[in-house]
GROMACS .gro file of C-alpha atoms in nm:
model
  199
    1MET     CA    1  13.863   0.847   9.729
    2THR     CA    2  14.033   0.853   9.387
    3SER     CA    3  14.066   0.527   9.198
    4ILE     CA    4  14.429   0.422   9.264
    5ALA     CA    5  14.390   0.536   9.625
    6ARG     CA    6  14.164   0.233   9.681
    7LEU     CA    7  14.454   0.001   9.605
    8ARG     CA    8  14.696   0.210   9.811
    9ASP     CA    9  14.457   0.200  10.106
   10PHE     CA   10  14.421  -0.178  10.071
   11VAL     CA   11  14.800  -0.229  10.065
   12THR     CA   12  14.845  -0.004  10.369
   13ARG     CA   13  14.573  -0.178  10.567
   14PHE     CA   14  14.695  -0.526  10.472
   15THR     CA   15  15.047  -0.434  10.581
   16ALA     CA   16  14.902  -0.323  10.915
   17LEU     CA   17  14.749  -0.670  10.960
   18HIS     CA   18  15.096  -0.820  10.934
   19GLU     CA   19  15.229  -0.573  11.188
   20ARG     CA   20  14.978  -0.712  11.438
   21GLY     CA   21  15.142  -1.056  11.419
   22LEU     CA   22  14.821  -1.242  11.333
   23ASP     CA   23  14.833  -1.614  11.264
   24ARG     CA   24  14.748  -1.737  10.914
   25GLU     CA   25  14.379  -1.800  10.980
   26ALA     CA   26  14.321  -1.460  11.143
   27LEU     CA   27  14.522  -1.287  10.872
   28GLN     CA   28  14.313  -1.450  10.600
   29HIS     CA   29  13.988  -1.379  10.783
   30GLU     CA   30  14.059  -1.009  10.836
   31GLY     CA   31  14.232  -0.980  10.498
   32ALA     CA   32  13.925  -1.122  10.324
   33ALA     CA   33  13.718  -0.834  10.460
   34LEU     CA   34  13.971  -0.584  10.323
   35LEU     CA   35  13.974  -0.757   9.984
   36ARG     CA   36  13.595  -0.765   9.977
   37ASP     CA   37  13.596  -0.386  10.023
   38LEU     CA   38  13.849  -0.347   9.741
   39VAL     CA   39  13.663  -0.557   9.483
   40ALA     CA   40  13.328  -0.402   9.574
   41GLN     CA   41  13.428  -0.109   9.351
   42ASP     CA   42  13.549  -0.157   8.994
   43ASP     CA   43  13.699   0.188   8.934
   44TRP     CA   44  14.058   0.156   9.058
   45LEU     CA   45  14.250  -0.101   8.850
   46PRO     CA   46  14.465   0.070   8.583
   47GLU     CA   47  14.377  -0.050   8.235
   48GLU     CA   48  14.727  -0.182   8.161
   49PHE     CA   49  14.682  -0.433   8.446
   50ALA     CA   50  14.349  -0.557   8.309
   51ARG     CA   51  14.452  -0.643   7.953
   52PRO     CA   52  14.401  -1.002   7.841
   53HIS     CA   53  14.660  -1.194   7.640
   54PRO     CA   54  14.515  -1.364   7.331
   55GLU     CA   55  14.666  -1.704   7.414
   56ARG     CA   56  14.688  -1.738   7.794
   57TYR     CA   57  14.579  -1.582   8.119
   58SER     CA   58  14.791  -1.298   8.259
   59GLN     CA   59  14.918  -1.240   8.613
   60TYR     CA   60  15.010  -0.876   8.678
   61LEU     CA   61  15.191  -0.775   8.995
   62LEU     CA   62  15.013  -0.484   9.164
   63HIS     CA   63  15.220  -0.478   9.485
   64CYS     CA   64  15.474  -0.689   9.669
   65ASP     CA   65  15.546  -0.626  10.035
   66PRO     CA   66  15.915  -0.525  10.076
   67LEU     CA   67  15.965  -0.823  10.308
   68GLU     CA   68  15.775  -1.050  10.066
   69ARG     CA   69  15.517  -1.134  10.333
   70PHE     CA   70  15.239  -1.089  10.077
   71SER     CA   71  15.179  -0.993   9.715
   72VAL     CA   72  14.877  -0.856   9.530
   73VAL     CA   73  14.815  -0.951   9.168
   74SER     CA   74  14.547  -0.911   8.905
   75PHE     CA   75  14.458  -1.223   8.710
   76VAL     CA   76  14.318  -1.140   8.367
   77TRP     CA   77  14.134  -1.411   8.181
   78GLY     CA   78  14.043  -1.394   7.813
   79PRO     CA   79  13.727  -1.579   7.709
   80GLY     CA   80  13.756  -1.949   7.787
   81GLN     CA   81  14.110  -1.932   7.928
   82LYS     CA   82  14.203  -2.158   8.219
   83THR     CA   83  14.491  -2.282   8.431
   84PRO     CA   84  14.615  -2.636   8.452
   85LEU     CA   85  14.563  -2.818   8.782
   86HIS     CA   86  14.814  -2.652   9.016
   87ASP     CA   87  14.909  -2.572   9.374
   88HIS     CA   88  15.029  -2.256   9.553
   89ARG     CA   89  15.223  -2.371   9.861
   90VAL     CA   90  15.127  -2.046  10.035
   91TRP     CA   91  14.794  -1.910  10.160
   92GLY     CA   92  14.582  -1.706   9.924
   93LEU     CA   93  14.273  -1.489   9.888
   94ILE     CA   94  14.083  -1.444   9.561
   95GLY     CA   95  13.849  -1.150   9.505
   96MET     CA   96  13.638  -1.124   9.192
   97LEU     CA   97  13.648  -0.779   9.033
   98ARG     CA   98  13.467  -0.831   8.701
   99GLY     CA   99  13.330  -1.118   8.500
  100ARG     CA  100  13.311  -1.466   8.656
  101GLU     CA  101  13.576  -1.717   8.762
  102ARG     CA  102  13.513  -2.092   8.783
  103GLU     CA  103  13.715  -2.303   9.028
  104THR     CA  104  13.731  -2.681   9.049
  105GLN     CA  105  13.886  -2.817   9.368
  106PHE     CA  106  14.090  -3.139   9.362
  107ALA     CA  107  14.188  -3.388   9.633
  108ARG     CA  108  14.503  -3.599   9.607
  109ASP     CA  109  14.475  -3.971   9.678
  110ALA     CA  110  14.740  -4.179   9.854
  111ASP     CA  111  14.867  -4.302   9.515
  112GLY     CA  112  14.931  -3.943   9.403
  113ARG     CA  113  14.637  -3.919   9.162
  114PHE     CA  114  14.374  -3.651   9.183
  115ARG     CA  115  13.998  -3.657   9.218
  116ALA     CA  116  13.791  -3.360   9.103
  117GLY     CA  117  13.574  -3.218   9.377
  118GLU     CA  118  13.338  -2.925   9.397
  119THR     CA  119  13.316  -2.670   9.117
  120SER     CA  120  13.197  -2.321   9.207
  121ASP     CA  121  13.174  -1.978   9.047
  122LEU     CA  122  13.306  -1.657   9.196
  123GLU     CA  123  13.098  -1.349   9.112
  124PRO     CA  124  13.203  -0.981   9.131
  125GLY     CA  125  13.246  -0.869   9.491
  126GLU     CA  126  13.290  -1.223   9.627
  127VAL     CA  127  13.605  -1.351   9.799
  128ALA     CA  128  13.739  -1.706   9.839
  129SER     CA  129  14.044  -1.839  10.024
  130LEU     CA  130  14.294  -2.123   9.996
  131ALA     CA  131  14.567  -2.268  10.216
  132PRO     CA  132  14.821  -2.551  10.190
  133GLY     CA  133  14.690  -2.868  10.348
  134VAL     CA  134  14.333  -2.738  10.330
  135ASN     CA  135  14.233  -2.667   9.969
  136ASP     CA  136  14.552  -2.595   9.775
  137TYR     CA  137  14.492  -2.799   9.457
  138HIS     CA  138  14.264  -2.648   9.198
  139GLN     CA  139  14.198  -2.553   8.838
  140VAL     CA  140  14.062  -2.209   8.757
  141ALA     CA  141  13.894  -2.078   8.442
  142ASN     CA  142  13.712  -1.780   8.301
  143ALA     CA  143  13.352  -1.894   8.325
  144LEU     CA  144  13.252  -1.656   8.045
  145ALA     CA  145  13.297  -1.753   7.680
  146ASP     CA  146  13.241  -1.404   7.542
  147ARG     CA  147  13.432  -1.157   7.761
  148THR     CA  148  13.729  -1.095   7.986
  149SER     CA  149  13.720  -1.170   8.358
  150VAL     CA  150  13.950  -1.009   8.618
  151SER     CA  151  14.020  -1.131   8.971
  152ILE     CA  152  14.245  -0.985   9.241
  153HIS     CA  153  14.459  -1.233   9.436
  154VAL     CA  154  14.656  -1.185   9.756
  155TYR     CA  155  14.918  -1.445   9.845
  156GLY     CA  156  15.129  -1.504  10.154
  157ASP     CA  157  15.458  -1.459   9.967
  158ASN     CA  158  15.591  -1.307   9.645
  159ILE     CA  159  15.385  -1.548   9.436
  160GLY     CA  160  15.579  -1.477   9.115
  161GLY     CA  161  15.893  -1.615   9.281
  162VAL     CA  162  15.750  -1.921   9.459
  163SER     CA  163  15.842  -2.266   9.326
  164ARG     CA  164  15.512  -2.447   9.271
  165ALA     CA  165  15.378  -2.727   9.053
  166THR     CA  166  15.120  -2.821   8.794
  167TYR     CA  167  14.983  -3.175   8.788
  168ASP     CA  168  14.844  -3.428   8.547
  169PRO     CA  169  14.521  -3.523   8.725
  170GLU     CA  170  14.518  -3.873   8.575
  171THR     CA  171  14.871  -3.977   8.672
  172GLY     CA  172  14.959  -3.727   8.945
  173THR     CA  173  15.277  -3.637   8.754
  174GLU     CA  174  15.418  -3.313   8.893
  175LYS     CA  175  15.589  -3.039   8.690
  176SER     CA  176  15.763  -2.760   8.882
  177PHE     CA  177  15.726  -2.398   8.775
  178ILE     CA  178  15.784  -2.041   8.893
  179SER     CA  179  15.514  -1.819   8.744
  180GLY     CA  180  15.684  -1.481   8.729
  181TYR     CA  181  15.464  -1.193   8.616
  182SER     CA  182  15.312  -1.076   8.289
  183SER     CA  183  15.449  -0.722   8.318
  184ALA     CA  184  15.780  -0.566   8.421
  185VAL     CA  185  15.608  -0.269   8.588
  186VAL     CA  186  15.371  -0.214   8.881
  187PRO     CA  187  15.114   0.062   8.939
  188ASN     CA  188  15.247   0.379   9.101
  189LEU     CA  189  15.052   0.384   9.427
  190TRP     CA  190  15.246   0.662   9.589
  191ASP     CA  191  15.235   0.961   9.350
  192ARG     CA  192  14.963   1.188   9.479
  193SER     CA  193  15.056   1.485   9.255
  194LYS     CA  194  14.783   1.424   8.996
  195ASN     CA  195  14.509   1.406   9.258
  196LYS     CA  196  14.616   1.675   9.500
  197GLY     CA  197  14.351   1.727   9.761
  198ALA     CA  198  14.134   1.444   9.630
  199ASP     CA  199  14.252   1.173   9.869
   0.00000   0.00000   0.00000
């Protein structure tokens, strides 16, 4: 299989999961296996969707389902870059492609403040999941101080258009945001002319 064909195959197979009408838990369970297959090989992500920004992490759209049932993005982390504490408000899957990602989970108290919970690292080939009401508050960082890390995320919506929030963990103060994307283009998954006969 040629490199971009891996992503095309993933998108096609993930779309087929939706066509089966699976509930959220089953969709995430079966989708995690597909994502694990995708991130097991690091030969398919086009370089322009793996470039770090010198000041902040980047979120590149790789594919959005036409009905916005799911989106696939690459998160690119320069050395030491991290997110603020934030939520998603939709389900998600995170697959580590290269480098190492560090996640700290948070729980919200009745007064609206947050308590830091478990911190864990995601290594290449590993997949984690999140869901509203289960584990939707977290902070994520590049665990490596000397090189770029890249993770592939799948969300249960067009994540670049979802109204979400960041939080001050001390006060619980919420700030709404819509992330958008770091690029105005997506990879061309459907042009087979350059690889005729290869996939």
